[in-house]
Amino acid sequence: MRQRKMTPYLLIAPAFLIMFVVTLYPTLYSFFLSLNRVRQGDLEFVGLRNFQIILGSADFWESLQLTLVFGFFFVSITIVFAFMLALLFNRGLTLGSVYMTLVFVPWVLSEIVSGVTWRWMTYRDYGVIQNLIGPLFGDVTLITKPAGAMGIVIAASVWRSTAYVMLLILAGLQTIPGELYEAASIDGASPWGSFWRITWPLIRPATLVTIVLLSIQSINAVGMFLAITEGGPGRATEVLSLHMYREALQFFHFGYGSALAVVMFVVNLILGAVYLRFLRSESALAG
């Protein structure tokens, strides 16, 4: 009987061990490092000093502001484009599977591959995007300007993430019974009225969950920034995640970088709690 009770724990032990090694241990060690200063390989306990430095750092607040700007435009534009594509695919397009495959190509590519491709397309001499859009701004190299560099990263991130978000919204749209639209059509409702009175109320929980997921993604975004701008020009695109990466792995301020990681962890924890709350609300509505 005792052996039978221990069997489930023995079966999950390997997975738990792997999760502990690659996830839990680094997280706990980051919390530990955030309370220390690393000097010549030795740890010096400084308590909450690193967090005090963060709160008094102009670089931190500038990175946080850039993160919020990026997150706002990235989430908003991605939701709009994903919603439009989901509505189109929900109607049943001719050659819909071919179009779906083309839409999902960016999502299959890695962030670094996508980012490097977009960076090449913004080069002054042979970049496709630069040659098309640059003359509209006075033949200015967009990636060398703060607003242009941030706009390029936002566009690349939207291009890559739209397919995944579209799939989530499309799954929600396909759960709406067609009888509701037929009844609304009989009552004389316009397509726009059907959208606001039927589609949006029923798809809103899934959309809110998607917004939270995109917000978490925007907080942790680093691959696109590294591949396209490397934080430049100057510090114009050095978002919080890239700021943490530079402090810890380029300047070797491991304690300060770990403290930044803890701040990001707390932000992600809050967003995760909001995500779980939306999930519970959606489950309650479905029940």
PDB file of C-alpha atoms in Angstrom:
ATOM      1  CA  MET A   1       0.000   0.000   0.000  1.00  0.00           C
ATOM      2  CA  ARG A   2       2.852   2.397   0.840  1.00  0.00           C
ATOM      3  CA  GLN A   3       4.580   1.624  -2.461  1.00  0.00           C
ATOM      4  CA  ARG A   4       1.324   2.255  -4.339  1.00  0.00           C
ATOM      5  CA  LYS A   5       0.972   5.649  -2.660  1.00  0.00           C
ATOM      6  CA  MET A   6       4.535   6.617  -3.558  1.00  0.00           C
ATOM      7  CA  THR A   7       4.228   5.625  -7.238  1.00  0.00           C
ATOM      8  CA  PRO A   8       2.644   8.937  -8.452  1.00  0.00           C
ATOM      9  CA  TYR A   9       5.358  10.958  -6.704  1.00  0.00           C
ATOM     10  CA  LEU A  10       8.103   8.828  -8.222  1.00  0.00           C
ATOM     11  CA  LEU A  11       6.604   9.273 -11.682  1.00  0.00           C
ATOM     12  CA  ILE A  12       6.547  13.085 -11.473  1.00  0.00           C
ATOM     13  CA  ALA A  13       9.929  13.294  -9.724  1.00  0.00           C
ATOM     14  CA  PRO A  14      12.027  13.532 -12.972  1.00  0.00           C
ATOM     15  CA  ALA A  15       9.834  16.310 -14.401  1.00  0.00           C
ATOM     16  CA  PHE A  16       9.876  18.159 -11.073  1.00  0.00           C
ATOM     17  CA  LEU A  17      13.670  17.842 -10.886  1.00  0.00           C
ATOM     18  CA  ILE A  18      14.114  19.266 -14.384  1.00  0.00           C
ATOM     19  CA  MET A  19      11.694  22.118 -13.619  1.00  0.00           C
ATOM     20  CA  PHE A  20      13.567  22.844 -10.391  1.00  0.00           C
ATOM     21  CA  VAL A  21      16.943  22.953 -12.133  1.00  0.00           C
ATOM     22  CA  VAL A  22      15.935  25.139 -15.102  1.00  0.00           C
ATOM     23  CA  THR A  23      13.250  27.329 -13.497  1.00  0.00           C
ATOM     24  CA  LEU A  24      12.921  27.348  -9.739  1.00  0.00           C
ATOM     25  CA  TYR A  25      16.610  27.379  -8.796  1.00  0.00           C
ATOM     26  CA  PRO A  26      17.551  30.290 -11.131  1.00  0.00           C
ATOM     27  CA  THR A  27      14.557  32.247  -9.847  1.00  0.00           C
ATOM     28  CA  LEU A  28      15.497  31.745  -6.209  1.00  0.00           C
ATOM     29  CA  TYR A  29      19.140  32.500  -6.943  1.00  0.00           C
ATOM     30  CA  SER A  30      18.127  35.748  -8.666  1.00  0.00           C
ATOM     31  CA  PHE A  31      16.264  36.786  -5.518  1.00  0.00           C
ATOM     32  CA  PHE A  32      19.391  35.960  -3.519  1.00  0.00           C
ATOM     33  CA  LEU A  33      21.689  37.900  -5.868  1.00  0.00           C
ATOM     34  CA  SER A  34      19.370  40.921  -5.780  1.00  0.00           C
ATOM     35  CA  LEU A  35      20.267  41.344  -2.103  1.00  0.00           C
ATOM     36  CA  ASN A  36      24.001  41.247  -2.779  1.00  0.00           C
ATOM     37  CA  ARG A  37      26.714  43.084  -4.659  1.00  0.00           C
ATOM     38  CA  VAL A  38      29.194  41.037  -6.670  1.00  0.00           C
ATOM     39  CA  ARG A  39      32.785  42.265  -6.470  1.00  0.00           C
ATOM     40  CA  GLN A  40      35.618  40.271  -8.012  1.00  0.00           C
ATOM     41  CA  GLY A  41      33.587  37.100  -7.715  1.00  0.00           C
ATOM     42  CA  ASP A  42      32.732  37.655  -4.033  1.00  0.00           C
ATOM     43  CA  LEU A  43      29.252  38.382  -2.703  1.00  0.00           C
ATOM     44  CA  GLU A  44      28.684  41.342  -0.402  1.00  0.00           C
ATOM     45  CA  PHE A  45      25.283  41.496   1.299  1.00  0.00           C
ATOM     46  CA  VAL A  46      23.686  44.919   0.773  1.00  0.00           C
ATOM     47  CA  GLY A  47      20.036  44.162   1.605  1.00  0.00           C
ATOM     48  CA  LEU A  48      17.596  46.336  -0.322  1.00  0.00           C
ATOM     49  CA  ARG A  49      20.293  48.702  -1.564  1.00  0.00           C
ATOM     50  CA  ASN A  50      19.978  47.529  -5.181  1.00  0.00           C
ATOM     51  CA  PHE A  51      16.252  48.267  -5.145  1.00  0.00           C
ATOM     52  CA  GLN A  52      16.917  51.737  -3.725  1.00  0.00           C
ATOM     53  CA  ILE A  53      19.359  52.358  -6.566  1.00  0.00           C
ATOM     54  CA  ILE A  54      16.729  51.211  -9.066  1.00  0.00           C
ATOM     55  CA  LEU A  55      14.084  53.582  -7.717  1.00  0.00           C
ATOM     56  CA  GLY A  56      16.562  56.466  -7.863  1.00  0.00           C
ATOM     57  CA  SER A  57      17.903  55.597 -11.314  1.00  0.00           C
ATOM     58  CA  ALA A  58      16.865  57.789 -14.234  1.00  0.00           C
ATOM     59  CA  ASP A  59      17.826  54.961 -16.603  1.00  0.00           C
ATOM     60  CA  PHE A  60      15.331  52.625 -14.926  1.00  0.00           C
ATOM     61  CA  TRP A  61      12.428  55.073 -15.195  1.00  0.00           C
ATOM     62  CA  GLU A  62      13.316  55.853 -18.810  1.00  0.00           C
ATOM     63  CA  SER A  63      13.395  52.124 -19.622  1.00  0.00           C
ATOM     64  CA  LEU A  64      10.090  51.632 -17.827  1.00  0.00           C
ATOM     65  CA  GLN A  65       8.534  54.471 -19.822  1.00  0.00           C
ATOM     66  CA  LEU A  66       9.808  52.969 -23.088  1.00  0.00           C
ATOM     67  CA  THR A  67       8.418  49.582 -22.046  1.00  0.00           C
ATOM     68  CA  LEU A  68       4.983  51.088 -21.429  1.00  0.00           C
ATOM     69  CA  VAL A  69       5.033  52.917 -24.767  1.00  0.00           C
ATOM     70  CA  PHE A  70       6.070  49.758 -26.592  1.00  0.00           C
ATOM     71  CA  GLY A  71       3.497  47.664 -24.732  1.00  0.00           C
ATOM     72  CA  PHE A  72       0.627  50.064 -25.430  1.00  0.00           C
ATOM     73  CA  PHE A  73       1.178  50.252 -29.184  1.00  0.00           C
ATOM     74  CA  PHE A  74       2.185  46.608 -29.551  1.00  0.00           C
ATOM     75  CA  VAL A  75      -0.881  45.283 -27.714  1.00  0.00           C
ATOM     76  CA  SER A  76      -3.344  47.715 -29.335  1.00  0.00           C
ATOM     77  CA  ILE A  77      -2.197  47.237 -32.926  1.00  0.00           C
ATOM     78  CA  THR A  78      -1.844  43.466 -32.589  1.00  0.00           C
ATOM     79  CA  ILE A  79      -5.367  43.097 -31.201  1.00  0.00           C
ATOM     80  CA  VAL A  80      -6.853  45.224 -34.001  1.00  0.00           C
ATOM     81  CA  PHE A  81      -5.100  43.344 -36.829  1.00  0.00           C
ATOM     82  CA  ALA A  82      -5.723  39.949 -35.220  1.00  0.00           C
ATOM     83  CA  PHE A  83      -9.418  40.753 -34.803  1.00  0.00           C
ATOM     84  CA  MET A  84      -9.750  41.803 -38.442  1.00  0.00           C
ATOM     85  CA  LEU A  85      -8.024  38.640 -39.685  1.00  0.00           C
ATOM     86  CA  ALA A  86     -10.073  36.436 -37.353  1.00  0.00           C
ATOM     87  CA  LEU A  87     -13.325  37.928 -38.656  1.00  0.00           C
ATOM     88  CA  LEU A  88     -12.191  37.298 -42.238  1.00  0.00           C
ATOM     89  CA  PHE A  89     -11.172  33.694 -41.612  1.00  0.00           C
ATOM     90  CA  ASN A  90     -14.344  33.060 -39.620  1.00  0.00           C
ATOM     91  CA  ARG A  91     -16.400  33.819 -42.730  1.00  0.00           C
ATOM     92  CA  GLY A  92     -14.682  31.004 -44.615  1.00  0.00           C
ATOM     93  CA  LEU A  93     -12.356  32.353 -47.298  1.00  0.00           C
ATOM     94  CA  THR A  94     -11.576  30.581 -50.544  1.00  0.00           C
ATOM     95  CA  LEU A  95      -8.114  28.998 -50.189  1.00  0.00           C
ATOM     96  CA  GLY A  96      -8.375  29.800 -46.488  1.00  0.00           C
ATOM     97  CA  SER A  97      -5.832  27.125 -45.555  1.00  0.00           C
ATOM     98  CA  VAL A  98      -3.248  28.691 -47.881  1.00  0.00           C
ATOM     99  CA  TYR A  99      -3.806  32.138 -46.409  1.00  0.00           C
ATOM    100  CA  MET A 100      -3.666  30.696 -42.889  1.00  0.00           C
ATOM    101  CA  THR A 101      -0.290  29.125 -43.656  1.00  0.00           C
ATOM    102  CA  LEU A 102       1.068  32.419 -44.972  1.00  0.00           C
ATOM    103  CA  VAL A 103      -0.184  34.283 -41.911  1.00  0.00           C
ATOM    104  CA  PHE A 104       1.508  31.797 -39.593  1.00  0.00           C
ATOM    105  CA  VAL A 105       4.939  31.954 -41.250  1.00  0.00           C
ATOM    106  CA  PRO A 106       6.109  34.891 -39.045  1.00  0.00           C
ATOM    107  CA  TRP A 107       5.032  33.077 -35.862  1.00  0.00           C
ATOM    108  CA  VAL A 108       7.053  29.982 -36.811  1.00  0.00           C
ATOM    109  CA  LEU A 109      10.250  32.012 -37.223  1.00  0.00           C
ATOM    110  CA  SER A 110      12.349  32.759 -34.163  1.00  0.00           C
ATOM    111  CA  GLU A 111      12.575  36.272 -32.763  1.00  0.00           C
ATOM    112  CA  ILE A 112      16.228  36.626 -33.752  1.00  0.00           C
ATOM    113  CA  VAL A 113      15.634  35.516 -37.353  1.00  0.00           C
ATOM    114  CA  SER A 114      12.624  37.824 -37.649  1.00  0.00           C
ATOM    115  CA  GLY A 115      14.495  40.713 -36.043  1.00  0.00           C
ATOM    116  CA  VAL A 116      17.581  40.393 -38.238  1.00  0.00           C
ATOM    117  CA  THR A 117      15.361  40.246 -41.333  1.00  0.00           C
ATOM    118  CA  TRP A 118      13.594  43.449 -40.331  1.00  0.00           C
ATOM    119  CA  ARG A 119      16.934  45.087 -39.555  1.00  0.00           C
ATOM    120  CA  TRP A 120      18.207  44.293 -43.056  1.00  0.00           C
ATOM    121  CA  MET A 121      15.019  45.724 -44.530  1.00  0.00           C
ATOM    122  CA  THR A 122      15.703  49.065 -42.804  1.00  0.00           C
ATOM    123  CA  TYR A 123      19.266  49.546 -44.083  1.00  0.00           C
ATOM    124  CA  ARG A 124      19.716  52.782 -45.999  1.00  0.00           C
ATOM    125  CA  ASP A 125      21.302  51.418 -49.172  1.00  0.00           C
ATOM    126  CA  TYR A 126      19.258  48.299 -49.919  1.00  0.00           C
ATOM    127  CA  GLY A 127      16.528  48.060 -47.278  1.00  0.00           C
ATOM    128  CA  VAL A 128      13.057  47.492 -48.733  1.00  0.00           C
ATOM    129  CA  ILE A 129      11.241  49.314 -45.928  1.00  0.00           C
ATOM    130  CA  GLN A 130      13.727  52.190 -45.969  1.00  0.00           C
ATOM    131  CA  ASN A 131      13.393  52.650 -49.728  1.00  0.00           C
ATOM    132  CA  LEU A 132       9.577  52.645 -49.536  1.00  0.00           C
ATOM    133  CA  ILE A 133       8.971  54.755 -46.438  1.00  0.00           C
ATOM    134  CA  GLY A 134      12.159  56.782 -46.052  1.00  0.00           C
ATOM    135  CA  PRO A 135      11.360  59.375 -48.761  1.00  0.00           C
ATOM    136  CA  LEU A 136       8.048  60.145 -47.034  1.00  0.00           C
ATOM    137  CA  PHE A 137      10.049  61.458 -44.051  1.00  0.00           C
ATOM    138  CA  GLY A 138      12.532  63.504 -46.034  1.00  0.00           C
ATOM    139  CA  ASP A 139      14.821  60.630 -47.029  1.00  0.00           C
ATOM    140  CA  VAL A 140      15.680  59.995 -43.383  1.00  0.00           C
ATOM    141  CA  THR A 141      17.062  56.636 -42.254  1.00  0.00           C
ATOM    142  CA  LEU A 142      14.260  55.564 -39.931  1.00  0.00           C
ATOM    143  CA  ILE A 143      16.269  53.222 -37.728  1.00  0.00           C
ATOM    144  CA  THR A 144      18.628  56.078 -36.768  1.00  0.00           C
ATOM    145  CA  LYS A 145      15.778  58.113 -35.270  1.00  0.00           C
ATOM    146  CA  PRO A 146      14.290  57.297 -31.823  1.00  0.00           C
ATOM    147  CA  ALA A 147      10.650  57.257 -32.969  1.00  0.00           C
ATOM    148  CA  GLY A 148      11.530  55.423 -36.177  1.00  0.00           C
ATOM    149  CA  ALA A 149      13.532  52.736 -34.379  1.00  0.00           C
ATOM    150  CA  MET A 150      10.745  52.120 -31.854  1.00  0.00           C
ATOM    151  CA  GLY A 151       8.176  52.076 -34.660  1.00  0.00           C
ATOM    152  CA  ILE A 152      10.159  49.452 -36.568  1.00  0.00           C
ATOM    153  CA  VAL A 153      10.407  47.198 -33.503  1.00  0.00           C
ATOM    154  CA  ILE A 154       6.676  47.597 -32.838  1.00  0.00           C
ATOM    155  CA  ALA A 155       5.864  46.771 -36.476  1.00  0.00           C
ATOM    156  CA  ALA A 156       8.119  43.700 -36.424  1.00  0.00           C
ATOM    157  CA  SER A 157       6.627  42.492 -33.143  1.00  0.00           C
ATOM    158  CA  VAL A 158       3.065  42.972 -34.410  1.00  0.00           C
ATOM    159  CA  TRP A 159       3.952  41.171 -37.656  1.00  0.00           C
ATOM    160  CA  ARG A 160       5.257  38.194 -35.709  1.00  0.00           C
ATOM    161  CA  SER A 161       2.562  37.939 -33.004  1.00  0.00           C
ATOM    162  CA  THR A 162      -0.624  38.664 -34.965  1.00  0.00           C
ATOM    163  CA  ALA A 163      -1.083  35.061 -36.154  1.00  0.00           C
ATOM    164  CA  TYR A 164      -1.064  33.591 -32.648  1.00  0.00           C
ATOM    165  CA  VAL A 165      -3.500  36.192 -31.314  1.00  0.00           C
ATOM    166  CA  MET A 166      -5.713  35.727 -34.372  1.00  0.00           C
ATOM    167  CA  LEU A 167      -5.908  31.996 -33.651  1.00  0.00           C
ATOM    168  CA  LEU A 168      -7.058  32.639 -30.072  1.00  0.00           C
ATOM    169  CA  ILE A 169      -9.730  35.103 -31.200  1.00  0.00           C
ATOM    170  CA  LEU A 170     -10.797  32.857 -34.086  1.00  0.00           C
ATOM    171  CA  ALA A 171     -11.298  29.978 -31.655  1.00  0.00           C
ATOM    172  CA  GLY A 172     -13.603  32.225 -29.631  1.00  0.00           C
ATOM    173  CA  LEU A 173     -15.516  33.360 -32.709  1.00  0.00           C
ATOM    174  CA  GLN A 174     -16.180  29.793 -33.800  1.00  0.00           C
ATOM    175  CA  THR A 175     -17.886  29.022 -30.497  1.00  0.00           C
ATOM    176  CA  ILE A 176     -20.621  31.598 -31.199  1.00  0.00           C
ATOM    177  CA  PRO A 177     -23.784  29.847 -32.494  1.00  0.00           C
ATOM    178  CA  GLY A 178     -24.813  30.896 -35.993  1.00  0.00           C
ATOM    179  CA  GLU A 179     -28.459  30.966 -34.878  1.00  0.00           C
ATOM    180  CA  LEU A 180     -27.788  34.178 -32.980  1.00  0.00           C
ATOM    181  CA  TYR A 181     -26.761  35.990 -36.161  1.00  0.00           C
ATOM    182  CA  GLU A 182     -29.744  34.557 -38.053  1.00  0.00           C
ATOM    183  CA  ALA A 183     -32.118  35.802 -35.367  1.00  0.00           C
ATOM    184  CA  ALA A 184     -30.459  39.226 -35.383  1.00  0.00           C
ATOM    185  CA  SER A 185     -30.724  39.390 -39.177  1.00  0.00           C
ATOM    186  CA  ILE A 186     -34.441  38.575 -39.003  1.00  0.00           C
ATOM    187  CA  ASP A 187     -34.888  41.348 -36.438  1.00  0.00           C
ATOM    188  CA  GLY A 188     -33.270  43.770 -38.878  1.00  0.00           C
ATOM    189  CA  ALA A 189     -29.893  44.172 -37.185  1.00  0.00           C
ATOM    190  CA  SER A 190     -27.065  45.528 -39.338  1.00  0.00           C
ATOM    191  CA  PRO A 191     -23.677  43.743 -39.482  1.00  0.00           C
ATOM    192  CA  TRP A 192     -22.215  46.477 -37.295  1.00  0.00           C
ATOM    193  CA  GLY A 193     -25.037  46.107 -34.793  1.00  0.00           C
ATOM    194  CA  SER A 194     -24.616  42.318 -34.751  1.00  0.00           C
ATOM    195  CA  PHE A 195     -20.928  42.782 -34.005  1.00  0.00           C
ATOM    196  CA  TRP A 196     -21.499  45.060 -31.007  1.00  0.00           C
ATOM    197  CA  ARG A 197     -24.522  43.196 -29.631  1.00  0.00           C
ATOM    198  CA  ILE A 198     -23.487  39.585 -30.284  1.00  0.00           C
ATOM    199  CA  THR A 199     -19.866  39.140 -31.346  1.00  0.00           C
ATOM    200  CA  TRP A 200     -18.116  41.528 -28.988  1.00  0.00           C
ATOM    201  CA  PRO A 201     -19.953  40.567 -25.739  1.00  0.00           C
ATOM    202  CA  LEU A 202     -19.305  36.851 -26.391  1.00  0.00           C
ATOM    203  CA  ILE A 203     -15.688  37.269 -27.504  1.00  0.00           C
ATOM    204  CA  ARG A 204     -14.758  39.879 -24.891  1.00  0.00           C
ATOM    205  CA  PRO A 205     -13.526  37.423 -22.203  1.00  0.00           C
ATOM    206  CA  ALA A 206     -11.152  35.728 -24.662  1.00  0.00           C
ATOM    207  CA  THR A 207      -9.997  39.130 -25.900  1.00  0.00           C
ATOM    208  CA  LEU A 208      -9.238  40.329 -22.363  1.00  0.00           C
ATOM    209  CA  VAL A 209      -7.222  37.178 -21.668  1.00  0.00           C
ATOM    210  CA  THR A 210      -5.320  37.752 -24.912  1.00  0.00           C
ATOM    211  CA  ILE A 211      -4.570  41.350 -23.913  1.00  0.00           C
ATOM    212  CA  VAL A 212      -3.080  40.160 -20.624  1.00  0.00           C
ATOM    213  CA  LEU A 213      -0.923  37.568 -22.434  1.00  0.00           C
ATOM    214  CA  LEU A 214       0.322  40.207 -24.875  1.00  0.00           C
ATOM    215  CA  SER A 215       1.070  42.557 -21.980  1.00  0.00           C
ATOM    216  CA  ILE A 216       3.232  39.891 -20.340  1.00  0.00           C
ATOM    217  CA  GLN A 217       4.971  39.342 -23.677  1.00  0.00           C
ATOM    218  CA  SER A 218       5.657  43.065 -24.049  1.00  0.00           C
ATOM    219  CA  ILE A 219       7.204  43.267 -20.571  1.00  0.00           C
ATOM    220  CA  ASN A 220       9.606  40.403 -21.364  1.00  0.00           C
ATOM    221  CA  ALA A 221      10.358  41.407 -24.970  1.00  0.00           C
ATOM    222  CA  VAL A 222      14.088  41.463 -25.609  1.00  0.00           C
ATOM    223  CA  GLY A 223      14.845  39.393 -28.732  1.00  0.00           C
ATOM    224  CA  MET A 224      13.443  41.857 -31.260  1.00  0.00           C
ATOM    225  CA  PHE A 225      15.191  44.811 -29.607  1.00  0.00           C
ATOM    226  CA  LEU A 226      18.527  43.004 -29.554  1.00  0.00           C
ATOM    227  CA  ALA A 227      18.243  41.893 -33.169  1.00  0.00           C
ATOM    228  CA  ILE A 228      16.946  45.169 -34.656  1.00  0.00           C
ATOM    229  CA  THR A 229      18.216  48.138 -32.634  1.00  0.00           C
ATOM    230  CA  GLU A 230      20.353  46.788 -29.752  1.00  0.00           C
ATOM    231  CA  GLY A 231      18.730  49.499 -27.650  1.00  0.00           C
ATOM    232  CA  GLY A 232      19.707  52.329 -29.984  1.00  0.00           C
ATOM    233  CA  PRO A 233      19.917  54.919 -31.232  1.00  0.00           C
ATOM    234  CA  GLY A 234      21.456  55.887 -27.917  1.00  0.00           C
ATOM    235  CA  ARG A 235      19.036  54.471 -25.356  1.00  0.00           C
ATOM    236  CA  ALA A 236      15.909  55.253 -27.384  1.00  0.00           C
ATOM    237  CA  THR A 237      14.752  51.607 -27.458  1.00  0.00           C
ATOM    238  CA  GLU A 238      16.365  50.236 -24.299  1.00  0.00           C
ATOM    239  CA  VAL A 239      13.258  48.750 -22.697  1.00  0.00           C
ATOM    240  CA  LEU A 240      13.274  47.269 -19.214  1.00  0.00           C
ATOM    241  CA  SER A 241      14.161  43.721 -20.268  1.00  0.00           C
ATOM    242  CA  LEU A 242      17.061  44.957 -22.415  1.00  0.00           C
ATOM    243  CA  HIS A 243      18.208  47.250 -19.604  1.00  0.00           C
ATOM    244  CA  MET A 244      18.314  44.233 -17.286  1.00  0.00           C
ATOM    245  CA  TYR A 245      20.211  42.188 -19.890  1.00  0.00           C
ATOM    246  CA  ARG A 246      22.853  44.876 -20.333  1.00  0.00           C
ATOM    247  CA  GLU A 247      23.363  45.530 -16.643  1.00  0.00           C
ATOM    248  CA  ALA A 248      23.741  41.836 -15.782  1.00  0.00           C
ATOM    249  CA  LEU A 249      25.464  40.311 -18.821  1.00  0.00           C
ATOM    250  CA  GLN A 250      27.346  43.212 -20.408  1.00  0.00           C
ATOM    251  CA  PHE A 251      28.310  45.402 -17.450  1.00  0.00           C
ATOM    252  CA  PHE A 252      28.458  42.443 -15.002  1.00  0.00           C
ATOM    253  CA  HIS A 253      26.355  44.230 -12.368  1.00  0.00           C
ATOM    254  CA  PHE A 254      24.820  40.926 -11.323  1.00  0.00           C
ATOM    255  CA  GLY A 255      23.227  42.182  -8.119  1.00  0.00           C
ATOM    256  CA  TYR A 256      21.637  45.209  -9.788  1.00  0.00           C
ATOM    257  CA  GLY A 257      20.586  43.150 -12.808  1.00  0.00           C
ATOM    258  CA  SER A 258      19.020  40.533 -10.535  1.00  0.00           C
ATOM    259  CA  ALA A 259      17.116  43.259  -8.713  1.00  0.00           C
ATOM    260  CA  LEU A 260      15.750  44.436 -12.064  1.00  0.00           C
ATOM    261  CA  ALA A 261      14.763  40.834 -12.801  1.00  0.00           C
ATOM    262  CA  VAL A 262      12.894  40.700  -9.490  1.00  0.00           C
ATOM    263  CA  VAL A 263      11.024  43.900 -10.371  1.00  0.00           C
ATOM    264  CA  MET A 264      10.031  42.385 -13.716  1.00  0.00           C
ATOM    265  CA  PHE A 265       9.055  39.165 -11.929  1.00  0.00           C
ATOM    266  CA  VAL A 266       6.691  41.102  -9.666  1.00  0.00           C
ATOM    267  CA  VAL A 267       5.138  42.876 -12.661  1.00  0.00           C
ATOM    268  CA  ASN A 268       4.683  39.531 -14.431  1.00  0.00           C
ATOM    269  CA  LEU A 269       3.220  38.053 -11.247  1.00  0.00           C
ATOM    270  CA  ILE A 270       0.620  40.819 -11.103  1.00  0.00           C
ATOM    271  CA  LEU A 271      -0.263  40.334 -14.768  1.00  0.00           C
ATOM    272  CA  GLY A 272      -0.420  36.572 -14.203  1.00  0.00           C
ATOM    273  CA  ALA A 273      -2.851  37.084 -11.333  1.00  0.00           C
ATOM    274  CA  VAL A 274      -5.009  39.264 -13.597  1.00  0.00           C
ATOM    275  CA  TYR A 275      -4.826  36.539 -16.274  1.00  0.00           C
ATOM    276  CA  LEU A 276      -6.009  33.868 -13.814  1.00  0.00           C
ATOM    277  CA  ARG A 277      -8.817  36.141 -12.674  1.00  0.00           C
ATOM    278  CA  PHE A 278      -9.996  36.557 -16.269  1.00  0.00           C
ATOM    279  CA  LEU A 279      -9.808  32.803 -16.760  1.00  0.00           C
ATOM    280  CA  ARG A 280     -11.982  32.204 -13.708  1.00  0.00           C
ATOM    281  CA  SER A 281     -14.452  34.836 -14.870  1.00  0.00           C
ATOM    282  CA  GLU A 282     -14.602  33.265 -18.321  1.00  0.00           C
ATOM    283  CA  SER A 283     -15.132  29.814 -16.813  1.00  0.00           C
ATOM    284  CA  ALA A 284     -17.914  31.157 -14.637  1.00  0.00           C
ATOM    285  CA  LEU A 285     -19.616  32.731 -17.659  1.00  0.00           C
ATOM    286  CA  ALA A 286     -19.220  29.513 -19.645  1.00  0.00           C
ATOM    287  CA  GLY A 287     -20.694  27.515 -16.756  1.00  0.00           C
TER     288      GLY A 287
END
